[in-house]
Coordinates of C-alpha atoms in Angstrom, one line a residue:
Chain E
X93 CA 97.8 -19.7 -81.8
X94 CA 97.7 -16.5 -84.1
X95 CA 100.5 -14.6 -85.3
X96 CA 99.9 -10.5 -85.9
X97 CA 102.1 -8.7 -87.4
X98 CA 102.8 -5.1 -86.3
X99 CA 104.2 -2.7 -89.1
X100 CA 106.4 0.3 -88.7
X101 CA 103.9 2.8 -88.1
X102 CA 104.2 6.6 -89.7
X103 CA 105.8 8.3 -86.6
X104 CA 104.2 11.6 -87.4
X105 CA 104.3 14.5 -90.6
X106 CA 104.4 12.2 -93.2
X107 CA 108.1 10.3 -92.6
X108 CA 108.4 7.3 -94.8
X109 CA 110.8 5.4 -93.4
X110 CA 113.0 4.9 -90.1
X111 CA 116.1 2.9 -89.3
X112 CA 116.7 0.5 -86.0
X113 CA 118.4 1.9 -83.4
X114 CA 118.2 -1.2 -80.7
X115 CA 116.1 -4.0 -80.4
X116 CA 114.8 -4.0 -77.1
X117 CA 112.9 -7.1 -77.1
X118 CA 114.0 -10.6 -79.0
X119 CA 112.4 -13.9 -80.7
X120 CA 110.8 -15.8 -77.6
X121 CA 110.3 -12.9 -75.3
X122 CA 106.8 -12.3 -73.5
X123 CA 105.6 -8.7 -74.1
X124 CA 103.1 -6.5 -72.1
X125 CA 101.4 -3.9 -74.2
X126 CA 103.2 -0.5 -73.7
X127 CA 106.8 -2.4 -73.3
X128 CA 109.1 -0.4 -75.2
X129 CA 109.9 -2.6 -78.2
X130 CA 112.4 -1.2 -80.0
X131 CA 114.6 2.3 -80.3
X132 CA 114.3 3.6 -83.8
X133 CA 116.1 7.1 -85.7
X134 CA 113.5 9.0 -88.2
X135 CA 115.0 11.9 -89.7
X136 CA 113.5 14.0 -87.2
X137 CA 114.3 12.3 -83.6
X138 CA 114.7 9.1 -82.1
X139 CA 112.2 6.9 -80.4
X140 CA 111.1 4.1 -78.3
X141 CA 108.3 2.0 -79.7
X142 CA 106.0 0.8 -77.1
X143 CA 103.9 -2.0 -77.6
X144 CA 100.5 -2.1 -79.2
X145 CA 99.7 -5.2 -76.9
X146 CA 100.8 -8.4 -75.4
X147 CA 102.3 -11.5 -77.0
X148 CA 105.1 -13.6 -77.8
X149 CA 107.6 -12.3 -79.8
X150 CA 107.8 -14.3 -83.1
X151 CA 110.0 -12.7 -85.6
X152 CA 111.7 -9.2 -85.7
X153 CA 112.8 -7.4 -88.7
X154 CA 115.4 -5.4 -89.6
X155 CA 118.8 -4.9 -87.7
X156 CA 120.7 -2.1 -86.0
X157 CA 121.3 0.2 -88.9
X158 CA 119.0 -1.3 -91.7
X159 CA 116.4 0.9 -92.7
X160 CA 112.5 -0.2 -92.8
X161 CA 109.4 1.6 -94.7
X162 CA 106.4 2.7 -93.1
X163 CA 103.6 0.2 -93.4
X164 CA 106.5 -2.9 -93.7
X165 CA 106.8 -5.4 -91.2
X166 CA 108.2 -4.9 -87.7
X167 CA 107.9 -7.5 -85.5
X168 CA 105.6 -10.4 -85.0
X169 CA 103.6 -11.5 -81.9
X170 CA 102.0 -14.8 -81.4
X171 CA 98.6 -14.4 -79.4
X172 CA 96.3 -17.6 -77.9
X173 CA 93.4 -17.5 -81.1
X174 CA 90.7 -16.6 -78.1
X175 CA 92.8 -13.5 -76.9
X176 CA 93.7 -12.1 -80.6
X177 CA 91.9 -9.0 -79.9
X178 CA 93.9 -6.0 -79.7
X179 CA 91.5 -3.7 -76.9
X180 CA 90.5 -4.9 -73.5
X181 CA 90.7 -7.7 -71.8
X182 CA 88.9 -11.4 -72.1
X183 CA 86.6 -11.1 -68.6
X184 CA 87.0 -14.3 -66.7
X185 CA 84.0 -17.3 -66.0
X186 CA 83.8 -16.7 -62.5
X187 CA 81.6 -18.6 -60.3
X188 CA 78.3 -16.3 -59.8
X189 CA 78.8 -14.9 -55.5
X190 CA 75.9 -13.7 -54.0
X191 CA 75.7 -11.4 -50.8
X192 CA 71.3 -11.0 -51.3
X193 CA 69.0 -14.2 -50.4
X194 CA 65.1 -14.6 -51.7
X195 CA 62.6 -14.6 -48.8
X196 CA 59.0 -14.4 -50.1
X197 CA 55.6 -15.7 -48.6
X198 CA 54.4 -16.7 -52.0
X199 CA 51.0 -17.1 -52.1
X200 CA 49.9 -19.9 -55.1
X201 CA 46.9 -18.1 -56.1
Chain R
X333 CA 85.1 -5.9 -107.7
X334 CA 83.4 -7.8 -111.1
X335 CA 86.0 -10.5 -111.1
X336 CA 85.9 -10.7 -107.0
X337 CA 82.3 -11.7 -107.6
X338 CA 82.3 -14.6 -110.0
X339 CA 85.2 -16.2 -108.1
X340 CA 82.5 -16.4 -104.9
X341 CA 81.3 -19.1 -107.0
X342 CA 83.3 -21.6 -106.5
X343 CA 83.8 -21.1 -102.9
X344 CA 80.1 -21.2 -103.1
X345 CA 80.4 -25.1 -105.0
X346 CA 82.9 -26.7 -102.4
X347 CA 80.8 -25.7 -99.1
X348 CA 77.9 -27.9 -97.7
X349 CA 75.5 -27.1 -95.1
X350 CA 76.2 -27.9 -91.9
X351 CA 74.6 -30.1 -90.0
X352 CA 74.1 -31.3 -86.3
X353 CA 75.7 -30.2 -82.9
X354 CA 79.1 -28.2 -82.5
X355 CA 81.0 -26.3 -79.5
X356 CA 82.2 -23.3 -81.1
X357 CA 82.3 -19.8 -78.7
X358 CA 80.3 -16.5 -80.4
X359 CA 83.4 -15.4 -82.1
X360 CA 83.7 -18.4 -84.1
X361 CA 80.1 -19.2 -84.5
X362 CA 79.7 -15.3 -85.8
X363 CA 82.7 -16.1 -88.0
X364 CA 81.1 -18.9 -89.7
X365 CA 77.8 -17.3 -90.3
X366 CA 79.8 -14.3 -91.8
X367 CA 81.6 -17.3 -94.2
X368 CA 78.4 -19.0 -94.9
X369 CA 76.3 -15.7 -96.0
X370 CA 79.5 -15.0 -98.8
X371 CA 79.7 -18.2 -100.0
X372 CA 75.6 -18.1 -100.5
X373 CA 75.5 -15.0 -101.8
X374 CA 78.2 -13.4 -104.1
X375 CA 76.0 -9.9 -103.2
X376 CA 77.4 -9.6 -100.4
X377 CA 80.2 -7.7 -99.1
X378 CA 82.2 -7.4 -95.6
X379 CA 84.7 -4.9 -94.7
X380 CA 85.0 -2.1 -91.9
X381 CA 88.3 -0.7 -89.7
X382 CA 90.9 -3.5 -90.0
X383 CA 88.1 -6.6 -90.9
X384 CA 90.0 -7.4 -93.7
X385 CA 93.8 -8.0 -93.7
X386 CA 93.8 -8.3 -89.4
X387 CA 90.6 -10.0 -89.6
X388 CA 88.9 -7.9 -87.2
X389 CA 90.1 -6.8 -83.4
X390 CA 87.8 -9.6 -82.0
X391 CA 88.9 -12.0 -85.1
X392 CA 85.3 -11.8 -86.3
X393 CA 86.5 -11.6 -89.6
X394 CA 89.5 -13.8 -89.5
X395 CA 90.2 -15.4 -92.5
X396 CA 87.4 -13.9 -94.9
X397 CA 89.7 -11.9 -96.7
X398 CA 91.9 -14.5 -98.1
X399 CA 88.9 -16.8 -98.7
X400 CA 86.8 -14.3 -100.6
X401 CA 89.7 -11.8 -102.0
X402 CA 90.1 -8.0 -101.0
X403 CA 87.0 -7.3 -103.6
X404 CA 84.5 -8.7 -101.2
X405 CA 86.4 -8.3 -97.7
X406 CA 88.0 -5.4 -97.0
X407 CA 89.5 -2.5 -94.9
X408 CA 88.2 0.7 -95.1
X409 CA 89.7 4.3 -93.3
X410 CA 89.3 5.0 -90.1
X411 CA 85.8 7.2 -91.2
X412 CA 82.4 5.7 -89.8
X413 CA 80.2 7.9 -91.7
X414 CA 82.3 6.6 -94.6
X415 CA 81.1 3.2 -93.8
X416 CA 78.1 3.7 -93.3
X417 CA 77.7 5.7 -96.6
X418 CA 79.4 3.9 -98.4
X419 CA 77.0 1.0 -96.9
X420 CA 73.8 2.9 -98.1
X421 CA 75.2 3.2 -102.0
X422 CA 76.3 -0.2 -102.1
X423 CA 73.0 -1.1 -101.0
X424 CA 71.3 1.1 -103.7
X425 CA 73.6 -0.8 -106.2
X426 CA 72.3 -4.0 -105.3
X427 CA 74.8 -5.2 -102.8
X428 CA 74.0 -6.5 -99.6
X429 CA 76.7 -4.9 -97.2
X430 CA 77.8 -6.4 -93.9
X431 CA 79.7 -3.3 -92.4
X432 CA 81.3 -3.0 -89.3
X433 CA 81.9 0.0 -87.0
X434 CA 84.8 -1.4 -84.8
X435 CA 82.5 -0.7 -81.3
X436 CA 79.4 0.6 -80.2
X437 CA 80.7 3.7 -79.8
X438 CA 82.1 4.6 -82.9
X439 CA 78.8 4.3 -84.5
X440 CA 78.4 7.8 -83.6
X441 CA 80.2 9.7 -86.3
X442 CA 77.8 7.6 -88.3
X443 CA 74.4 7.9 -87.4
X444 CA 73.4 10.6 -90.2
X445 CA 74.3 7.9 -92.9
X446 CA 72.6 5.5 -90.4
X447 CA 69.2 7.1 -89.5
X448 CA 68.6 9.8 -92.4
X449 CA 69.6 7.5 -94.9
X450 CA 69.8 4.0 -94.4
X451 CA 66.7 3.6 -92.2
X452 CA 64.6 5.6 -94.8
X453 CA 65.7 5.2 -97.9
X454 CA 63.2 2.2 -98.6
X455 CA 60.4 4.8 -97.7
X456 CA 61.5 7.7 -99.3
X457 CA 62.0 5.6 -102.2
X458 CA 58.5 3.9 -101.8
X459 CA 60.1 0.5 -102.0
X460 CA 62.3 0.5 -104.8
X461 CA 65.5 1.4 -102.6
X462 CA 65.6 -1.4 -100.0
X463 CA 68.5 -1.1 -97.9
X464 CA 69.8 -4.7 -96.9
X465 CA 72.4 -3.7 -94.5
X466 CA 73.2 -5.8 -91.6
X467 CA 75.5 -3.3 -89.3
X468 CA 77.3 -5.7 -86.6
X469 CA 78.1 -3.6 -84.0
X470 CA 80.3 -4.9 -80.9
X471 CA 78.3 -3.7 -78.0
X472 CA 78.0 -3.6 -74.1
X473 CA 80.7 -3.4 -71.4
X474 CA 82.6 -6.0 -69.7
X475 CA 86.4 -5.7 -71.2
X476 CA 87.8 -3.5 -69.1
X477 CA 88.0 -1.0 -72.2
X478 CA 88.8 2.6 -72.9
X479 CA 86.0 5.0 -73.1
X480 CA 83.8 4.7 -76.5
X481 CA 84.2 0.9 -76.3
X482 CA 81.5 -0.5 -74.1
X483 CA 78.4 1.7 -75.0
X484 CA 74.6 0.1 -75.3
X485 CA 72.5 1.8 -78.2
X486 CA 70.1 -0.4 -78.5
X487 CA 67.3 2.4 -77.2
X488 CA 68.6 4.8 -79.6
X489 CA 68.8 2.8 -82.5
X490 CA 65.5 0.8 -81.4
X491 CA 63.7 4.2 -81.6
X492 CA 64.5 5.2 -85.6
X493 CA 61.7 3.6 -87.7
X494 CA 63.2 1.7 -90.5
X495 CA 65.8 0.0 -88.6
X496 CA 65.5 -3.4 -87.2
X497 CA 67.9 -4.1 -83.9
X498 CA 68.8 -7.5 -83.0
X499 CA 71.2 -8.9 -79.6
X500 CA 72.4 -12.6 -79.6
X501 CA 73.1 -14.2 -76.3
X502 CA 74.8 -17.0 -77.0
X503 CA 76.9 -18.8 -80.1
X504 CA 73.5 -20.4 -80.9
X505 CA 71.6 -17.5 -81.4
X506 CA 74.7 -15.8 -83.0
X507 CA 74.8 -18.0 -85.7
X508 CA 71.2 -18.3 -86.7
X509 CA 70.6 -14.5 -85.9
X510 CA 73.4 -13.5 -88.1
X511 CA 72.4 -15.6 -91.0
X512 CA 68.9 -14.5 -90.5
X513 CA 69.9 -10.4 -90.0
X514 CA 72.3 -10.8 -93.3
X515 CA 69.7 -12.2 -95.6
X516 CA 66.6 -9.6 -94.6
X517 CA 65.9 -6.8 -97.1
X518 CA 65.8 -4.3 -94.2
X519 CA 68.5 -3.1 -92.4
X520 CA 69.3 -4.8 -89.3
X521 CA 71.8 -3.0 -86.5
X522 CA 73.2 -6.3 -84.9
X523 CA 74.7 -5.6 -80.9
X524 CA 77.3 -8.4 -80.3
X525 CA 78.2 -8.7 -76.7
X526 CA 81.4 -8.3 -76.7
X527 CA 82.1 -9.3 -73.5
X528 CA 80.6 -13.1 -74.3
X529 CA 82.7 -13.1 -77.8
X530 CA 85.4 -15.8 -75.8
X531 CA 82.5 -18.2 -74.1
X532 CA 81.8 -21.7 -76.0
X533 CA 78.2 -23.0 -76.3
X534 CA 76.8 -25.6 -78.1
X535 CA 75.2 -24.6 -81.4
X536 CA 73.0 -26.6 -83.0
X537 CA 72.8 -25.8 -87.0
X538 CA 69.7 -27.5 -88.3
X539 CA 67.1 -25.4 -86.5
X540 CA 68.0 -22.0 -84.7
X541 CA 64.7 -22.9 -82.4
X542 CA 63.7 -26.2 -80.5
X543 CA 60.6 -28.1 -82.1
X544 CA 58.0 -27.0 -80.0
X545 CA 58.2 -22.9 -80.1
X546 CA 59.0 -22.2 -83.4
X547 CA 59.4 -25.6 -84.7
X548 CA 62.5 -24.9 -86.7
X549 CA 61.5 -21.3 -87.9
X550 CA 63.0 -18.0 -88.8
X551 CA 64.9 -17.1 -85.5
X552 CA 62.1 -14.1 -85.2
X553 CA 60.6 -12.9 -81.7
X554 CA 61.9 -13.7 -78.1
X555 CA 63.1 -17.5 -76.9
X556 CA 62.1 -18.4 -73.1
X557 CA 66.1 -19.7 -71.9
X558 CA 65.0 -21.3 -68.8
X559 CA 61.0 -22.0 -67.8
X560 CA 60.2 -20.8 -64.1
X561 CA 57.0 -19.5 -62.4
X562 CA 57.3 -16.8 -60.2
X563 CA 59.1 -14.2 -62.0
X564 CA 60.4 -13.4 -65.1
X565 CA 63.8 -11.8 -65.9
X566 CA 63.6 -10.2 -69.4
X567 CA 67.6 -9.2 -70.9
X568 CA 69.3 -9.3 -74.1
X569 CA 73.1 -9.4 -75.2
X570 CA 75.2 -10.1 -71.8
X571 CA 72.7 -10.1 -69.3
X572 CA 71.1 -13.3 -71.0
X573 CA 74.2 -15.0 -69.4
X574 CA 74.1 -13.4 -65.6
X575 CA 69.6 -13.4 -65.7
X576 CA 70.6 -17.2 -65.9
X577 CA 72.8 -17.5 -63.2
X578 CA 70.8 -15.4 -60.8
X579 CA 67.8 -18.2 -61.8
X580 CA 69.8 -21.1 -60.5
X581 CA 70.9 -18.8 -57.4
X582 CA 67.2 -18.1 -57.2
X583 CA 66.3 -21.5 -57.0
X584 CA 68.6 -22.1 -53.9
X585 CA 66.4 -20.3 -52.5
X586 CA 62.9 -21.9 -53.9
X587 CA 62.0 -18.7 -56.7
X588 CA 61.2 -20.2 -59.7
X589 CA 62.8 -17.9 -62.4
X590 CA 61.8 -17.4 -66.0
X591 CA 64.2 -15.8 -68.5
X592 CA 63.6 -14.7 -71.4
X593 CA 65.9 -13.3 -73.6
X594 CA 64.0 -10.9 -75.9
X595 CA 66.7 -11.1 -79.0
X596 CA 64.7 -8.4 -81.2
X597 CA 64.9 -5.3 -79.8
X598 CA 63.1 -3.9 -82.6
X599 CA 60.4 -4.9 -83.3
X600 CA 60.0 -6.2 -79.3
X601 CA 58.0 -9.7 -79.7
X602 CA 55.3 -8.3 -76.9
X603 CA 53.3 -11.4 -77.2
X604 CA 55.9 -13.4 -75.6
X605 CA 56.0 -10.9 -73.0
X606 CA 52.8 -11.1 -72.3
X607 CA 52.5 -15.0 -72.9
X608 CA 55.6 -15.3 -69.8
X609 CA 54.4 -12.4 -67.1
X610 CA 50.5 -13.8 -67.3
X611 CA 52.3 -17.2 -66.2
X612 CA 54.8 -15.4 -63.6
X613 CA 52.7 -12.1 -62.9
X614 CA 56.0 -10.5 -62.1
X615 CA 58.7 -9.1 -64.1
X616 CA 62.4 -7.4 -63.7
X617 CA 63.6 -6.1 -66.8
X618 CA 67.5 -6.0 -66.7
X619 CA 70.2 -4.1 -69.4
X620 CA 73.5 -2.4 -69.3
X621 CA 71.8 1.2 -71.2
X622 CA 71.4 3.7 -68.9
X623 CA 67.9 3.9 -66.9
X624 CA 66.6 6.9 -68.4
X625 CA 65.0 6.1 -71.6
X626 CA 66.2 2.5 -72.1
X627 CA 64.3 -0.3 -73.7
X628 CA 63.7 -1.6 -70.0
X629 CA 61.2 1.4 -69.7
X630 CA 59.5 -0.1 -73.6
X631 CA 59.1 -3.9 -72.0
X632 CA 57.1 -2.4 -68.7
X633 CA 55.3 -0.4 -70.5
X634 CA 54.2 -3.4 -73.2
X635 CA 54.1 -5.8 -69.9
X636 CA 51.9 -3.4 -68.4
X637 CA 49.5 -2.9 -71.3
X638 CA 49.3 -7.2 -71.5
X639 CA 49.2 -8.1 -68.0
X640 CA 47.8 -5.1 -65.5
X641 CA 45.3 -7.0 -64.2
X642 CA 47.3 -10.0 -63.3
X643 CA 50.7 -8.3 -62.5
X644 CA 51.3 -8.7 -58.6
X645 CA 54.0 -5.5 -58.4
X646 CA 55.0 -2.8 -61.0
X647 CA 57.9 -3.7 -63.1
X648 CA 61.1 -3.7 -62.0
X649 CA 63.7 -2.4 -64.4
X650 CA 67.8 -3.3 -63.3
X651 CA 69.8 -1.1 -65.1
X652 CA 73.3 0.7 -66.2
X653 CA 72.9 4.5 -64.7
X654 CA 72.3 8.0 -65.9
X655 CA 76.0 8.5 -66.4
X656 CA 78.5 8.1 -69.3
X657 CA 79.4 4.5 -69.3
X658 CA 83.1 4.0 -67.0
X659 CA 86.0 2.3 -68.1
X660 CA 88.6 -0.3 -66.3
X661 CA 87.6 -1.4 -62.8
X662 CA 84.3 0.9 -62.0
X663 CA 82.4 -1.1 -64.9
X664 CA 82.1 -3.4 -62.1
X665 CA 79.6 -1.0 -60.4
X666 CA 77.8 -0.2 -63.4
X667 CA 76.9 -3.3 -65.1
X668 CA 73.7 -4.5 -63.6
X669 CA 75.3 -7.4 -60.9
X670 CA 73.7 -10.3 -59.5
X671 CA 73.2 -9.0 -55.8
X672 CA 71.4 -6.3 -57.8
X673 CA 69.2 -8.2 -59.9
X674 CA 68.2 -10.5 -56.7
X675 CA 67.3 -7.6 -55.0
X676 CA 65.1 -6.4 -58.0
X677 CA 63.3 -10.1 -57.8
X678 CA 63.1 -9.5 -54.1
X679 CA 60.9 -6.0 -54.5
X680 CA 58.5 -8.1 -56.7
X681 CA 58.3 -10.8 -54.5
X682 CA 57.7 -8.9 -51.4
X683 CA 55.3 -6.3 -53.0
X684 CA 51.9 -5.9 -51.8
X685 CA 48.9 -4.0 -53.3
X686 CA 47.2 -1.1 -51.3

């Protein structure tokens, strides 16, 4: 297994910092990508965090009220090592189907 | 970056070449190649969007960073033509740069640094600029992924003299092509199939070749995956995997199907072409590129230069279409499928002259 960390991303115009609202998710959950994550206040508005993909929720950081920079840890995921990547999806070994069959007259010249 | 470099050296002491027979899958065999070529050469340099600290969105990368330190594996900005310039200097400098652009698609914003500069700067400088830059490139469909992500450029990049292009099929080839792209003094535009990244193979590390066809050469020209005699299927990248499991459907059916997977797409080995459609006398070319102007329409045209008077039907080419390349379930449609492919092997078959 891999662990990935997700920092607080810059939430738009240049804010710095942002403090936790709610913790929507905890330690242990199973997250889909785009699950809201967490409800956090920026001097401008609050916001749901949804998330940038799907995992197990390893570590969280910061609590309701504690402030946390921009770039700084916010949660970590645990991923299987072959599925670390962050767009698309691993395509599945599936057993070739067939609907067309061969019919030739081959003639061994 | 001075210091960066003479630390390579002792990662360069404790690592021994690898020998025998391993299962890894293409991300890990890519992985390793990428550690083997910093640890041999303290030249080079890896970096691109999030290759560094992340290790890479396919984990390509993972680990390099805190084996090599930030001065020779890092993240750049989110600026392809920064890359890729940035590439071409480094190169002039005496580096040898491994960039990456995160996928095919992205390689757009770069391809001024990429075909005005990189692929000429050699010429222009009549040989005292090589540019050894190996550009890996995650390429092809097959993950479901937004648009941008799951583009093949082989064709355009194929058609830009001074660039080399180069497809691995397998973790094999991966390995040994990757080693082999990194150490060339031209630059080399290397298409991963990102759609294979996750499947495990056997690679075998002494010789990238069996005895016999190259006899434990350069991983140069086109490898013949699986012998047959009544047809050849000629892909690269992805379709390597499916041309091979349309063979052994095929053979339910008693066709006896070559495949070879042409690995250079630039320069196109057209002796091994020719050397597999005398011996078939028929050939379905198959890629994920668009029809119009793909490489399928280069192979017929050298299989048809080679082999015209033995060919028994025109060459069949099995293709992606004229349209921008689909994301989620349609890629389904678009991707070159078996029933597809069998019926361009049926056309052959069933062709007659006159």
């Amino acid at each position: 297994m891999a662990e990935i960390s997700f920092p607080l991303p810059d939430l738009g115009e240049g804010l710095i910092e942002a403090t936790v609202l709610e913790w929507l998710v905890s330690p242990g959950d199973q997250v889909e990508r785009n699950q809201p994550l967490v409800e956090v206040e920026t001097t401008k508005s609050a916001v749901e965090l949804p998330s940038p993909q799907a995992g197990k929720v390893v570590r969280i950081h910061g609590g309701p009220g504690d402030k946390i920079n921009v770039g700084e840890p916010l949660i970590v995921f645990e991923v299987p090592d072959n599925t670390a990547g962050i767009v698309g999806t691993v395509p599945k070994e599936e057993a070739p189907k067939r609907r067309v069959r061969l019919s030739a007259v081959l003639d061994e010249d | 970056m001075s210091n960066a470099i003479l630390e390579s050296g002792a990662a360069m002491a404790d690592r021994a070449p690898r020998h025998g027979v391993e299962e890894l899958s293409m991300q890990q065999a890519l992985n390793l190649a990428l550690d083997e070529v910093l640890a041999e050469n303290p030249k080079t340099l890896v970096f691109g969007e999030d290759c560094g600290r992340l290790g890479g969105v396919f984990r390509i990368t993972d680990g390099l960073q805190a084996k090599y330190g930030t001065g020779r594996v890092f993240d750049t900005p989110l600026a392809e033509s920064g890359i890729l310039g940035m590439s071409a200097g480094l190169a002039m400098a005496g580096f040898h740069p491994i960039p990456e652009v995160q996928f095919d698609g992205f390689a757009y914003p770069a391809i001024n640094q990429i075909v005005c500069q990189i692929a000429r700067m050699n010429y222009r400088s009549r040989g005292t600029m090589p540019m050894p830059v190996t550009l890996r490139v995650p390429s092809f469909g097959g993950i479901r992924a937004p648009e941008h992500h799951g583009e093949s450029l082989e064709a355009l990049f194929a058609h830009v003299p001074g660039l080399k292009v180069v497809s691995p099929s397998n973790p094999h080839e991966a390995y040994h092509l990757l080693k082999y792209a990194a150490t060339r003094p031209d630059p080399v535009i290397f298409m991963e199939p990102k759609s294979r990244y996750w499947q495990k193979g056997e690679v075998t590390f002494d010789s990238a070749d069996p005895a016999g066809s190259a006899a434990g050469g350069p991983p140069t020209g086109a490898k013949v995956m699986r012998e047959g005699r009544h047809v050849t299927l000629i892909a690269w990248g992805a379709m390597v995997a499916r041309c091979l499991q349309v063979a052994g459907l095929a053979a339910e059916d008693g066709i006896d199907v070559e495949v070879l997977d042409l690995r250079w797409l630039k320069p196109i080995d057209a002796a091994a072409l020719a050397a597999s459609v005398r011996k078939t006398r028929r050939a379905v070319v198959v890629h994920e590129a668009p029809l119009t102007s793909g490489l399928g329409a280069e192979v017929a045209q050298l299989i048809t230069q080679s082999c015209f008077d033995t060919l028994k039907a025109p060459v069949e080419r099995i293709t992606g279409f004229d349209v921008p390349y689909p994301s989620g379930d349609l890629e389904d449609e678009y991707i070159p499928n078996i029933d597809r492919i069998l019926f361009g092997i049926q056309r052959v078959l069933e062709y007659r002259r006159g």
